[in-house]
Short mmCIF file of C-alpha atoms (C1' of nucleotides) in Angstrom, two decimals:
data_model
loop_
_atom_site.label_atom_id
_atom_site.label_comp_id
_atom_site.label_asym_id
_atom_site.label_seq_id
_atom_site.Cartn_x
_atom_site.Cartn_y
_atom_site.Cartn_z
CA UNK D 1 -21.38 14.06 9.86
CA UNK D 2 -18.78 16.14 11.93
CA UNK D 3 -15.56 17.55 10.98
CA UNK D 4 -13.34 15.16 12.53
CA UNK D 5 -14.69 12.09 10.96
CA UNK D 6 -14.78 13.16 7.29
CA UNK D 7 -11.16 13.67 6.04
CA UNK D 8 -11.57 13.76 2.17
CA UNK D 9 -15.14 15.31 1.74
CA UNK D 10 -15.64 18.71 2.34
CA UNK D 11 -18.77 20.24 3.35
CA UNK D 12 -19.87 21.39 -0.53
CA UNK D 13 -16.97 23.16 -1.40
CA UNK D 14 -17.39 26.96 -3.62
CA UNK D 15 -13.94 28.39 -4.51
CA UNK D 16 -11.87 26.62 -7.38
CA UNK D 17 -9.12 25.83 -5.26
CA UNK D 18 -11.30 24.12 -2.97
CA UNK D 19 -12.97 21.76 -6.12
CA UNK D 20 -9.63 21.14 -7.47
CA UNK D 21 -8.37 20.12 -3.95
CA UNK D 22 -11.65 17.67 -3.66
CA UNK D 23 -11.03 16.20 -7.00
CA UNK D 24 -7.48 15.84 -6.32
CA UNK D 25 -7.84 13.92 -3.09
CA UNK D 26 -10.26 11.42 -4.92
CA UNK D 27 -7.60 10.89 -7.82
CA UNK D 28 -4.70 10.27 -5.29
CA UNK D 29 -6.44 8.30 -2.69
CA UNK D 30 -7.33 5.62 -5.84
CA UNK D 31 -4.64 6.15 -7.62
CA UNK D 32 -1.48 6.93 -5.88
CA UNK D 33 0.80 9.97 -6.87
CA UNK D 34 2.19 7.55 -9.63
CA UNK D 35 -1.24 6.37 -11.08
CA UNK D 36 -2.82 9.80 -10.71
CA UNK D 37 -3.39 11.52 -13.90
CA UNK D 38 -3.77 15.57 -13.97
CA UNK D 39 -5.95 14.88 -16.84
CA UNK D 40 -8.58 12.87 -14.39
CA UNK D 41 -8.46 15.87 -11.64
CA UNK D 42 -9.42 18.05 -14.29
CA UNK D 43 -12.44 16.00 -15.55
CA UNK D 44 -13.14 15.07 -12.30
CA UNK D 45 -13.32 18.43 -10.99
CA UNK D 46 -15.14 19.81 -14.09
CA UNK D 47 -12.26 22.16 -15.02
CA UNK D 48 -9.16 22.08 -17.48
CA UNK D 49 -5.57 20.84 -16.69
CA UNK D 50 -4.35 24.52 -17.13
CA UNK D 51 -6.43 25.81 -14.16
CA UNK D 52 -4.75 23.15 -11.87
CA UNK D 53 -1.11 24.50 -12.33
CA UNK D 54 -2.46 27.87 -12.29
CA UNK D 55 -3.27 27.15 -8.32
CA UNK D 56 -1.18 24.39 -7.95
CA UNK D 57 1.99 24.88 -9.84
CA UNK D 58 2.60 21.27 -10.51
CA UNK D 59 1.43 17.75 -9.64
CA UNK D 60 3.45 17.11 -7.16
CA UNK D 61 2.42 20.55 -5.00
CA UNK D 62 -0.98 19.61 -6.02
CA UNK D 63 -0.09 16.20 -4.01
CA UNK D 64 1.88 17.57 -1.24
CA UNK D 65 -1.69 19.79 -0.25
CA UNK D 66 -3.58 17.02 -0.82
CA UNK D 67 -1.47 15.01 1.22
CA UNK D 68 -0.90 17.17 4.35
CA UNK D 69 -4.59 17.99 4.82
CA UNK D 70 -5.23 14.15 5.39
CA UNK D 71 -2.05 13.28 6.99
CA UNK D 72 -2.79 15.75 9.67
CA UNK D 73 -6.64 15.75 9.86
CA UNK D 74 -5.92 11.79 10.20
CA UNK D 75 -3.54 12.12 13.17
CA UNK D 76 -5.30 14.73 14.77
CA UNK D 77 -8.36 12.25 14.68
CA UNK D 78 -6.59 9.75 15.97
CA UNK D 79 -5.42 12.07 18.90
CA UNK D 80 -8.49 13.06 19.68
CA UNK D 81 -9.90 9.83 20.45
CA UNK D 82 -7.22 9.18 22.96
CA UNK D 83 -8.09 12.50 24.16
CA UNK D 84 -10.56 11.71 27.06
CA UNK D 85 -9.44 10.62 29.97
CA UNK D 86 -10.98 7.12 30.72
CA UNK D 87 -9.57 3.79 32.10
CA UNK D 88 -7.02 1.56 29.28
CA UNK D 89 -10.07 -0.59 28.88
CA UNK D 90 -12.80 1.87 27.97
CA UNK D 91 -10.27 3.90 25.98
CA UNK D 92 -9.55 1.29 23.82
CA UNK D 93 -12.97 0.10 23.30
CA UNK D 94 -13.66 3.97 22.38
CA UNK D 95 -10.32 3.80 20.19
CA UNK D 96 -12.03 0.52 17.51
CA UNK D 97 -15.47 2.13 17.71
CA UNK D 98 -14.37 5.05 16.68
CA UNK D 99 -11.53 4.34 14.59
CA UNK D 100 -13.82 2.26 12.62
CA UNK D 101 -16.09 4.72 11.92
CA UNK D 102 -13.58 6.97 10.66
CA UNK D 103 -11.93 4.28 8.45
CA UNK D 104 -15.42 3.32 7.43
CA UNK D 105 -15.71 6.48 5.43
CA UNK D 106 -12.41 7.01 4.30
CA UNK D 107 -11.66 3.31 3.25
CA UNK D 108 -9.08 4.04 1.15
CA UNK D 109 -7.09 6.05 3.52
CA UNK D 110 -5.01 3.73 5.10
CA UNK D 111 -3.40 2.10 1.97
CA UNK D 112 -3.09 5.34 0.75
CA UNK D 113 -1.02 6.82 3.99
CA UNK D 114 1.45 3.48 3.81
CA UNK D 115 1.83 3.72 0.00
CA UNK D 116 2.92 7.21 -0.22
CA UNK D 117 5.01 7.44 2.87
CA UNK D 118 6.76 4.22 1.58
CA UNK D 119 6.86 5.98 -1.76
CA UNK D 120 8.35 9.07 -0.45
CA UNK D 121 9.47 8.51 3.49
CA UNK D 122 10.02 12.10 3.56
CA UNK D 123 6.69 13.41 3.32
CA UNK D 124 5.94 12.42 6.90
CA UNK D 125 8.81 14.32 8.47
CA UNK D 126 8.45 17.56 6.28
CA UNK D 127 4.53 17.98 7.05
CA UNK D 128 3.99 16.83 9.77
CA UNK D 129 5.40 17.47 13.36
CA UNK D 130 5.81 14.00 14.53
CA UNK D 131 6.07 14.73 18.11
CA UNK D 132 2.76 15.72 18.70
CA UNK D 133 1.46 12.54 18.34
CA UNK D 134 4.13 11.39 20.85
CA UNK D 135 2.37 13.25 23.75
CA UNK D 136 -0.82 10.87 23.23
CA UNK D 137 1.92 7.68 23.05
CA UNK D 138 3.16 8.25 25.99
CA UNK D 139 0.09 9.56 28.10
CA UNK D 140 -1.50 5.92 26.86
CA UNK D 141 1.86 4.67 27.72
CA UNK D 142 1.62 5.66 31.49
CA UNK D 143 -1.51 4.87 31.82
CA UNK D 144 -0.53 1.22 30.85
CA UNK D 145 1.81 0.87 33.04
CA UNK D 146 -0.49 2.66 36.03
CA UNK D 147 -3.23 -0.40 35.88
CA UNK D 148 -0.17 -2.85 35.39
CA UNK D 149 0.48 -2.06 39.26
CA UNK D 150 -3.12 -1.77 40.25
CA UNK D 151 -3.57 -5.40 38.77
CA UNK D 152 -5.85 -4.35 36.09
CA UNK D 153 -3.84 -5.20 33.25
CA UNK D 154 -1.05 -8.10 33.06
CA UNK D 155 2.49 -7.21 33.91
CA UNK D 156 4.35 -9.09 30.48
CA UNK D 157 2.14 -6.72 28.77
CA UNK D 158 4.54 -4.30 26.63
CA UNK D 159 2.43 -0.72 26.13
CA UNK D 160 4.27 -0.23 22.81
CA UNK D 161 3.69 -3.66 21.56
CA UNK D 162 0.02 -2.96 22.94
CA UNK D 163 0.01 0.17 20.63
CA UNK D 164 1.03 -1.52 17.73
CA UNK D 165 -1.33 -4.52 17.83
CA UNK D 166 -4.33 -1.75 18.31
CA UNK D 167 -3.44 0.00 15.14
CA UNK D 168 -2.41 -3.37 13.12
CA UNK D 169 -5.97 -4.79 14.32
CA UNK D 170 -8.06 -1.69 13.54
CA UNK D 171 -6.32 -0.91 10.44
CA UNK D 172 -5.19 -3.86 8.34
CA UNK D 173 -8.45 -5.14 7.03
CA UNK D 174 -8.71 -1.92 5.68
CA UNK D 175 -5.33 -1.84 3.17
CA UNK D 176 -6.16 -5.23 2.80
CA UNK D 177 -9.85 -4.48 1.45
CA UNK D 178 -9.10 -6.13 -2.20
CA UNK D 179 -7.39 -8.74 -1.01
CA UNK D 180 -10.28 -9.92 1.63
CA UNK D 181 -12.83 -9.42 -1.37
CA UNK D 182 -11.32 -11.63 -3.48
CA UNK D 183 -9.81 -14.83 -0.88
CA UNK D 184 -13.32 -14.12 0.80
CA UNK D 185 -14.65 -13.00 -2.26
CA UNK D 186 -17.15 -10.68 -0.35
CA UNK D 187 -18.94 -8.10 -1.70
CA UNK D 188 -19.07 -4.39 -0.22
CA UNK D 189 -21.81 -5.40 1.91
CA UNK D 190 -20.39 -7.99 3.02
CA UNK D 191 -16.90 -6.23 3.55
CA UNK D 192 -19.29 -3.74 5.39
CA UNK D 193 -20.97 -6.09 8.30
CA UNK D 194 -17.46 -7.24 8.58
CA UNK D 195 -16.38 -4.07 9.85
CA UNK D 196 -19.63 -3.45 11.91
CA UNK D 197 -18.90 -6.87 13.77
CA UNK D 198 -15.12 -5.53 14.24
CA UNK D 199 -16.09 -2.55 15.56
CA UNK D 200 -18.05 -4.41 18.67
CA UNK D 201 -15.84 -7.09 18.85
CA UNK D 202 -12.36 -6.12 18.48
CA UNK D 203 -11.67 -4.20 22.06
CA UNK D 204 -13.13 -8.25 23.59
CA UNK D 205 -9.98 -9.48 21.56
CA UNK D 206 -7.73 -6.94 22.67
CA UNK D 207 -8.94 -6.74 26.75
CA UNK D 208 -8.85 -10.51 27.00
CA UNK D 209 -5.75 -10.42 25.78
CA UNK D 210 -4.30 -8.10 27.98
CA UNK D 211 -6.32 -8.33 31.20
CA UNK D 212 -4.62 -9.87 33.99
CA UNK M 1 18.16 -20.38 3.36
CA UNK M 2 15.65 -22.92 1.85
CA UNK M 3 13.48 -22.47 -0.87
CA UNK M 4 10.08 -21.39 0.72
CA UNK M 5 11.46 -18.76 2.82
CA UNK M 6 12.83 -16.76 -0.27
CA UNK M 7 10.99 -15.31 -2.78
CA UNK M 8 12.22 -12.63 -4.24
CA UNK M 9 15.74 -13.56 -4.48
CA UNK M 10 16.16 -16.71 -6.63
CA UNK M 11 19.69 -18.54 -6.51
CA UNK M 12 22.59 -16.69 -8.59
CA UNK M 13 20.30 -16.80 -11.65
CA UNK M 14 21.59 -17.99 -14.79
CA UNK M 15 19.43 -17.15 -17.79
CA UNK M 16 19.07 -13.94 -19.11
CA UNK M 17 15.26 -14.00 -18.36
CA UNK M 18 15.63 -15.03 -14.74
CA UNK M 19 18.10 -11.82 -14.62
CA UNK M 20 15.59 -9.87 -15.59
CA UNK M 21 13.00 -11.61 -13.56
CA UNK M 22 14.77 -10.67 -10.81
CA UNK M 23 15.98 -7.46 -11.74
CA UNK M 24 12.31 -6.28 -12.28
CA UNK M 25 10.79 -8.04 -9.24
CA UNK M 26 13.11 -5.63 -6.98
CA UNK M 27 12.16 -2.61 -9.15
CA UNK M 28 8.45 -3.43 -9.07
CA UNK M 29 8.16 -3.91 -5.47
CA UNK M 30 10.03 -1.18 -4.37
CA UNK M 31 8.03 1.58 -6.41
CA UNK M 32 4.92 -0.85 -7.69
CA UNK M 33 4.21 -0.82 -10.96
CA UNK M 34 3.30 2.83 -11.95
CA UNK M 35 5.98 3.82 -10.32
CA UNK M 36 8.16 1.34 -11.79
CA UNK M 37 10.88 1.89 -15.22
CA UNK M 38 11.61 -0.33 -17.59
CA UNK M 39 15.46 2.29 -17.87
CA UNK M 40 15.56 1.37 -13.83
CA UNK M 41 14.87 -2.63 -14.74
CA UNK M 42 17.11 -2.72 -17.53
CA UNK M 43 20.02 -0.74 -15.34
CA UNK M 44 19.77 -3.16 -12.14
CA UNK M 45 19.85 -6.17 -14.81
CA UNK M 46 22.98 -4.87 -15.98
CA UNK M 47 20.80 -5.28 -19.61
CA UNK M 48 19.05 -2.78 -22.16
CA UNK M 49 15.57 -2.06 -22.52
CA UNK M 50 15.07 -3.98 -25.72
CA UNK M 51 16.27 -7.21 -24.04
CA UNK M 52 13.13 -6.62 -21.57
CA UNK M 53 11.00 -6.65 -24.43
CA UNK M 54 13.02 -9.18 -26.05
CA UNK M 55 11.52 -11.79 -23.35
CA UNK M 56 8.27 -10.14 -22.27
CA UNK M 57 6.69 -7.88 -24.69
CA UNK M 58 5.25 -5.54 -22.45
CA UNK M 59 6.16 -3.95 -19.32
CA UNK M 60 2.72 -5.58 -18.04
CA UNK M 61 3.65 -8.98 -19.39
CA UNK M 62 6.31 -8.70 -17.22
CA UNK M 63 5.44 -7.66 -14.52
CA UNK M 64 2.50 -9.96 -14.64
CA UNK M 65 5.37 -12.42 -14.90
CA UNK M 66 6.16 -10.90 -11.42
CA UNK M 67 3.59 -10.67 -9.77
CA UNK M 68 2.42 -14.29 -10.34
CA UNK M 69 5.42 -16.00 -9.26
CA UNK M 70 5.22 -13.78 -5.64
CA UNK M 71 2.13 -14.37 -5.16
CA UNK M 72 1.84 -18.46 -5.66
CA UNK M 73 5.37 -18.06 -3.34
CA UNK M 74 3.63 -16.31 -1.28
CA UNK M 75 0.01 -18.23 -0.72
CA UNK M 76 2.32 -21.52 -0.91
CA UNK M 77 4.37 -20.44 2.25
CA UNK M 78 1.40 -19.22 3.87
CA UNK M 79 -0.44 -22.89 3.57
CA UNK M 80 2.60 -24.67 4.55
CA UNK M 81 2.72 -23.01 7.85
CA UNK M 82 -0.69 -24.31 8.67
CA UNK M 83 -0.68 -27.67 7.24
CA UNK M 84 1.26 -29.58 10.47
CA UNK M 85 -1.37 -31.40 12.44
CA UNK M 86 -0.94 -28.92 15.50
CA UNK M 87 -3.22 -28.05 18.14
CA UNK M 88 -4.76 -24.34 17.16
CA UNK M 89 -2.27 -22.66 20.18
CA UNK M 90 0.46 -24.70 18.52
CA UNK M 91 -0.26 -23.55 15.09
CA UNK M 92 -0.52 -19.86 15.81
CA UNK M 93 2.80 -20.26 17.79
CA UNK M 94 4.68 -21.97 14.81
CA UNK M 95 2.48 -19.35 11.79
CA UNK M 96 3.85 -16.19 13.91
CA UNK M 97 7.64 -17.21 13.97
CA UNK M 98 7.85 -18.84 10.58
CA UNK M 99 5.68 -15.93 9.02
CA UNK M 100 7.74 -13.41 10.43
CA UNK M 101 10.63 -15.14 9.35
CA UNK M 102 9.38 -15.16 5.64
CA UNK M 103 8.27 -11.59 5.76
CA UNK M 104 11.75 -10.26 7.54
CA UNK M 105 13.31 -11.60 3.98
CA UNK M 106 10.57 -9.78 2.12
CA UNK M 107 9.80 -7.00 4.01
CA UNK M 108 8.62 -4.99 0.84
CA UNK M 109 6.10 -7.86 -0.21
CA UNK M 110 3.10 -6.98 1.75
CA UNK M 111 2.69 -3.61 1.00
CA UNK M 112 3.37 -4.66 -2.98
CA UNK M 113 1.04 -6.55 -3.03
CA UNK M 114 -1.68 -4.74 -1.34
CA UNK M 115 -0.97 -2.38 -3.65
CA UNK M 116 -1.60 -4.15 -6.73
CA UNK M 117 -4.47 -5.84 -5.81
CA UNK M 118 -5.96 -2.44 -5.14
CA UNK M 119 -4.91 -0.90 -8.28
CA UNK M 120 -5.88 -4.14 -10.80
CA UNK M 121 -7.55 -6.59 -8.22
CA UNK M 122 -8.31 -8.95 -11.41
CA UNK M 123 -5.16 -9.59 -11.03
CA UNK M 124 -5.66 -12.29 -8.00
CA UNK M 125 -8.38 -13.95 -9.46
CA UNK M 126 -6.81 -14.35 -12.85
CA UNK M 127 -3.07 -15.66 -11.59
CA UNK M 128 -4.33 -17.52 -8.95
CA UNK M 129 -7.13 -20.33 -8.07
CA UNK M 130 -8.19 -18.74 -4.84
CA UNK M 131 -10.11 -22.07 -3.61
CA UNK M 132 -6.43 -23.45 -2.72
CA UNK M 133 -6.42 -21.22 -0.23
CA UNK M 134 -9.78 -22.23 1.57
CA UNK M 135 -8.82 -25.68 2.44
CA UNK M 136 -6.62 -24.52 5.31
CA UNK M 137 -8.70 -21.62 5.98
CA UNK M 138 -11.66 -24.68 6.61
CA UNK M 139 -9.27 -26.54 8.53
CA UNK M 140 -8.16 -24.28 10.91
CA UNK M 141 -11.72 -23.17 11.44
CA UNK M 142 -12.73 -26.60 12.35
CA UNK M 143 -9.66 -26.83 14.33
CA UNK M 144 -11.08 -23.93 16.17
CA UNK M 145 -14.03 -25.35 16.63
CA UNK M 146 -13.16 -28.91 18.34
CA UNK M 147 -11.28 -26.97 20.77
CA UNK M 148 -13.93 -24.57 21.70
CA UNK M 149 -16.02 -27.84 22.02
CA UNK M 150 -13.46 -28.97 24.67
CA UNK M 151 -13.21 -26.11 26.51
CA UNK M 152 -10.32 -25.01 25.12
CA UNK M 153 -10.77 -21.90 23.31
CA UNK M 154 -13.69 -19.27 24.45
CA UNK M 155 -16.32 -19.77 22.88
CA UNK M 156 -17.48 -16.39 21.64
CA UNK M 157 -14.51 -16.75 19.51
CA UNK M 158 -15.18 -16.48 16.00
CA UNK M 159 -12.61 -18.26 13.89
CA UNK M 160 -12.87 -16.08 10.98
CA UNK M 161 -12.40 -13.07 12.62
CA UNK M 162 -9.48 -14.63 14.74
CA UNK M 163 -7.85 -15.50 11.54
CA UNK M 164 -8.14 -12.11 10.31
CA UNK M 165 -6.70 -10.68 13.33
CA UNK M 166 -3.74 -13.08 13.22
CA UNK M 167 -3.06 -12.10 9.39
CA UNK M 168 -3.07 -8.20 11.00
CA UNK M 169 -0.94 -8.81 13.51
CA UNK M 170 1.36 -10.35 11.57
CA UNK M 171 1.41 -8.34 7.95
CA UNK M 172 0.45 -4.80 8.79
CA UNK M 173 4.08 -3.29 10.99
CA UNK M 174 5.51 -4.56 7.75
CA UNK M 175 3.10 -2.54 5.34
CA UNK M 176 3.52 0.49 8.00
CA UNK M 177 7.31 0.04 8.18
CA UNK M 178 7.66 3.38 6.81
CA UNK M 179 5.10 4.86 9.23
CA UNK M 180 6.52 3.53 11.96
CA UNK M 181 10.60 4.19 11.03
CA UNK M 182 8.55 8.21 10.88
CA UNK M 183 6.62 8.03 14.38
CA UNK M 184 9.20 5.98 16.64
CA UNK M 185 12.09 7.47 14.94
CA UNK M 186 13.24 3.97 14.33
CA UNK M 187 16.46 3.13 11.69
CA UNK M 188 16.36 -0.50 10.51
CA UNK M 189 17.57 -1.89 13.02
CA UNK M 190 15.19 -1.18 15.78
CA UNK M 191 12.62 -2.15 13.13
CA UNK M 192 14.33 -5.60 13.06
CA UNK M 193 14.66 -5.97 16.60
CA UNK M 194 10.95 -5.44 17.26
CA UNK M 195 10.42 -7.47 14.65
CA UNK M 196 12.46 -10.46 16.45
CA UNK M 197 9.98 -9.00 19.86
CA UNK M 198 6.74 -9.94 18.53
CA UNK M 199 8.09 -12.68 16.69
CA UNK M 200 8.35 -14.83 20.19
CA UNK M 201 5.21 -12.43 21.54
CA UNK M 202 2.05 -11.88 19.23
CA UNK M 203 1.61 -15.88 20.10
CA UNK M 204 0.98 -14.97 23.28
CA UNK M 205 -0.74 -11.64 22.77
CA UNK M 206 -3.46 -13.97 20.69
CA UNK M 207 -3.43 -17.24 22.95
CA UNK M 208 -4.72 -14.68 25.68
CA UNK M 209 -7.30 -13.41 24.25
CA UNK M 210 -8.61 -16.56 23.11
CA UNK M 211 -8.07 -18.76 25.71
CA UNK M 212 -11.27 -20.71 27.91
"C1'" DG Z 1 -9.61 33.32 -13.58
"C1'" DT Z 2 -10.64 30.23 -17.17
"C1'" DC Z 3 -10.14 28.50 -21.51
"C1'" DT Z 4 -7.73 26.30 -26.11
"C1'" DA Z 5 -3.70 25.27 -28.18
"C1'" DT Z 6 0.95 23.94 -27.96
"C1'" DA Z 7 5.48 22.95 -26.22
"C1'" DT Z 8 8.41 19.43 -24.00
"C1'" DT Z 9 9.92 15.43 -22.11
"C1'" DG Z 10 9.71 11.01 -20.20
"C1'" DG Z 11 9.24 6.41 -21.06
"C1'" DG Z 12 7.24 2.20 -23.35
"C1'" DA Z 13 7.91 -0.04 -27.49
"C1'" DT Z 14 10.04 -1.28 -32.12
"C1'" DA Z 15 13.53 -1.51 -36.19
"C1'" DG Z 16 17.41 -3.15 -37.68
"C1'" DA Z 17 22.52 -3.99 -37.40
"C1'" DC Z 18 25.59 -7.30 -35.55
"C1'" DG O 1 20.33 -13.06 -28.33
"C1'" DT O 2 21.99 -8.58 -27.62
"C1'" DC O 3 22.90 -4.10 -28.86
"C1'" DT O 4 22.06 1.17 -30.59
"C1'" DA O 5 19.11 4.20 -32.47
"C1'" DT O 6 14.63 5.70 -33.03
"C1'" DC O 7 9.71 5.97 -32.92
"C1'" DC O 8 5.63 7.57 -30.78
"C1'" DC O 9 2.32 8.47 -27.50
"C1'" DA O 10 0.95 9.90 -23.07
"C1'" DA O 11 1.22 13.18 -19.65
"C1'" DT O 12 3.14 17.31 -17.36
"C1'" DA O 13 3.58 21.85 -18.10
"C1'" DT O 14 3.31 26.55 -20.38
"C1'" DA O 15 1.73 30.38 -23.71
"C1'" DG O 16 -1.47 33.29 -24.81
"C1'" DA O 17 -6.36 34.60 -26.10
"C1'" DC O 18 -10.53 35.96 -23.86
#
DNA sequence: GTCTATATTGGGATAGAC
DNA sequence: GTCTATCCCAATATAGAC
C-alpha cells in the first residue's frame, strides 16, 4: 500500500490534527460539505466539536484542508502515471490499470471532486496550480500526434478528445456507483469484478478505437 | 423544442404548484438538496415559504416531487433513443446526437442526480420500476449479439461493458463540466462547442473500437 | 489541549389573519 | 390560496473550566 495510491487513509495517524483531518475526509467524501455534520467528525474522530474549531477554525477551513490534500494528492497521481515515458499504447494501458486501482480504493473520490468543484468552482483555481497538470496534457498531446505521422495511431484522431474519453471511461462508473447498483442492481462484489474486468479491458476499447 | 428533450423547464407554467415545481427543480439541481433553501425556492418562485408548504409539506416531499418527475423524464428519453429498429452502429450514432442534445438542455441533470442517488439511493428504487429500463438494455444486447454473429462487431466485445462505456462517454464531460471549465480554462462556450465536437464524433470513437 | 456548557443563527415548519 | 409573523430545532461556533 504506497503513498501515491491511498489518498484518504493515512498511515495510522498520532497527532489530533491528523485524526480530525482523517475523520473529516471520511465525513466529506460521503457527505459533501453540505451534508457533512461537525457533530459526525467529532464522533467519528473520537473527540468533541470544540477541539475541531480549536485546529480548524470553522467547517469550511476544516473542508478547504481536507479538500486540497486530495485534490492535489489526486492530480499528482494522475501525473505520475503519465510520468514514464512509454509508447501512447502502453501508456494508456498503464493509465486504466492504474487509475483503477487508485479509484478502487478511493471510490468515492470522483463524485466527491465533481460535486464540490461544481458546488464551489473556485476551489480548484485557489488550491491548486492548474498548470501543472498542463505539462502532462500536452507531453501526451505530442506524443499523439508523433505516432499519428509514424502511422501508429489514426490521423481523425483528436488528442484532446482522446484525453477526455480516457478520463470519462476510467472514471464514470465510479460517480455513477449507486446508480449501476441499483439499474444493475449489483452488489459490491459484483460492482467489484466489474471494475477488475475494466481494468484489463478498457485500454482494448480505447487502442482499437484509435489505432490506425 | 418538443416535449422529451426538456425536462426541467415545463411550458410557461400556470398553477401555483407547477411554479413552484419549477422554481425548486432549478434550486435543487443547482446546489442538490442539502444544499438547497426553501428562502432560495420561495424567492425564484416569486412566492413565500408557507406557500411551499402549502402544496408539499416538507422540503423532502418536494423535492421528492422533483426528483421523480426528472428522473421518469429522464429514463423515458433515454429508452426512446434506443427503441428505433436500427442496426447497433446506427443506434449508437442516433443515442450520441440525440443524448447530447437532451443533456446540452440539462446540463446540470447528471451530476444531480448522481448525487442523490449517492446520498439516498432508495430513492431510485422507490420512484422508479427499474425493470423498464432492462427491456432495451436486453435488446440492444441481443442486437449486439446478431451482429457479432455476422461478423459485424468483434467479438470479444462485451455488450454490457460497451453499454457502459457509451453511457461514460456520453454523461461524464457533463458531470465534470466544472472540472473541465478549471483545467482547459474553458468559459461556456468552448464547453458548448466541444460539446457540438463529440456530438458528431464519440460515434465514431466507439464504432472503431468495436468494429470486426 | 481537551472538555462541558452555552450562545447564536440559519432554516424548516406552523399558526393564524385575510 | 396566499400572506406575515413566529416557532423551534439543528448545527456552527464560542466561553470558560480543568
Amino acid at each position: 500500500m504506497n503513498r501515491a495510491n491511498n489518498i484518504i487513509n493515512s498511515d495510522t495517524p498520532q497527532s489530533t490534527e491528523a485524526v480530525i483531518l482523517k475523520a473529516a475526509s471520511e465525513v466529506f467524501m460521503e457527505r459533501g460539505f453540505d451534508g457533512a455534520r461537525m457533530q459526525e467528525i467529532a464522533d467519528r474522530a473520537g473527540l468533541n466539536k470544540a477541539l475541531l474549531h480549536y485546529y480548524y477554525r470553522s467547517k469550511e477551513k476544516l473542508f478547504n484542508a481536507v479538500f486540497e490534500r486530495v485534490l492535489i494528492e489526486m492530480i499528482e497521481g494522475m501525473i505520475q502515471i503519465f510520468e514514464d515515458n512509454l509508447t501512447v499504447f502502453e501508456s494508456i494501458r498503464s493509465f486504466f490499470k492504474k487509475h483503477q486501482e487508485i479509484l478502487m480504493k478511493n471510490k468515492l473520490l470522483p463524485l466527491f471532486m465533481l460535486n464540490e468543484i461544481q458546488r464551489a468552482p473556485e476551489l480548484l483555481i485557489d488550491l491548486y496550480p492548474v498548470d501543472r497538470i498542463q505539462v502532462v496534457r500536452k507531453k501526451f498531446y505530442s506524443d499523439v500526434n508523433n505516432e499519428q505521422h509514424m502511422g501508429i495511431i489514426r490521423k481523425d484522431v483528436d488528442p484532446h478528445d482522446l484525453f477526455l474519453n480516457i478520463l470519462s471511461l476510467s472514471v464514470f462508473p465510479f460517480a455513477a456507483k449507486p446508480l449501476l447498483k441499483g439499474f444493475y442492481s449489483m452488489d459490491e462484489n459484483d460492482f467489484q469484478s466489474m471494475i477488475s474486468h475494466r481494468k484489463e479491458n478498457l485500454a482494448d476499447f480505447v487502442i482499437n478505437a484509435i489505432k490506425a
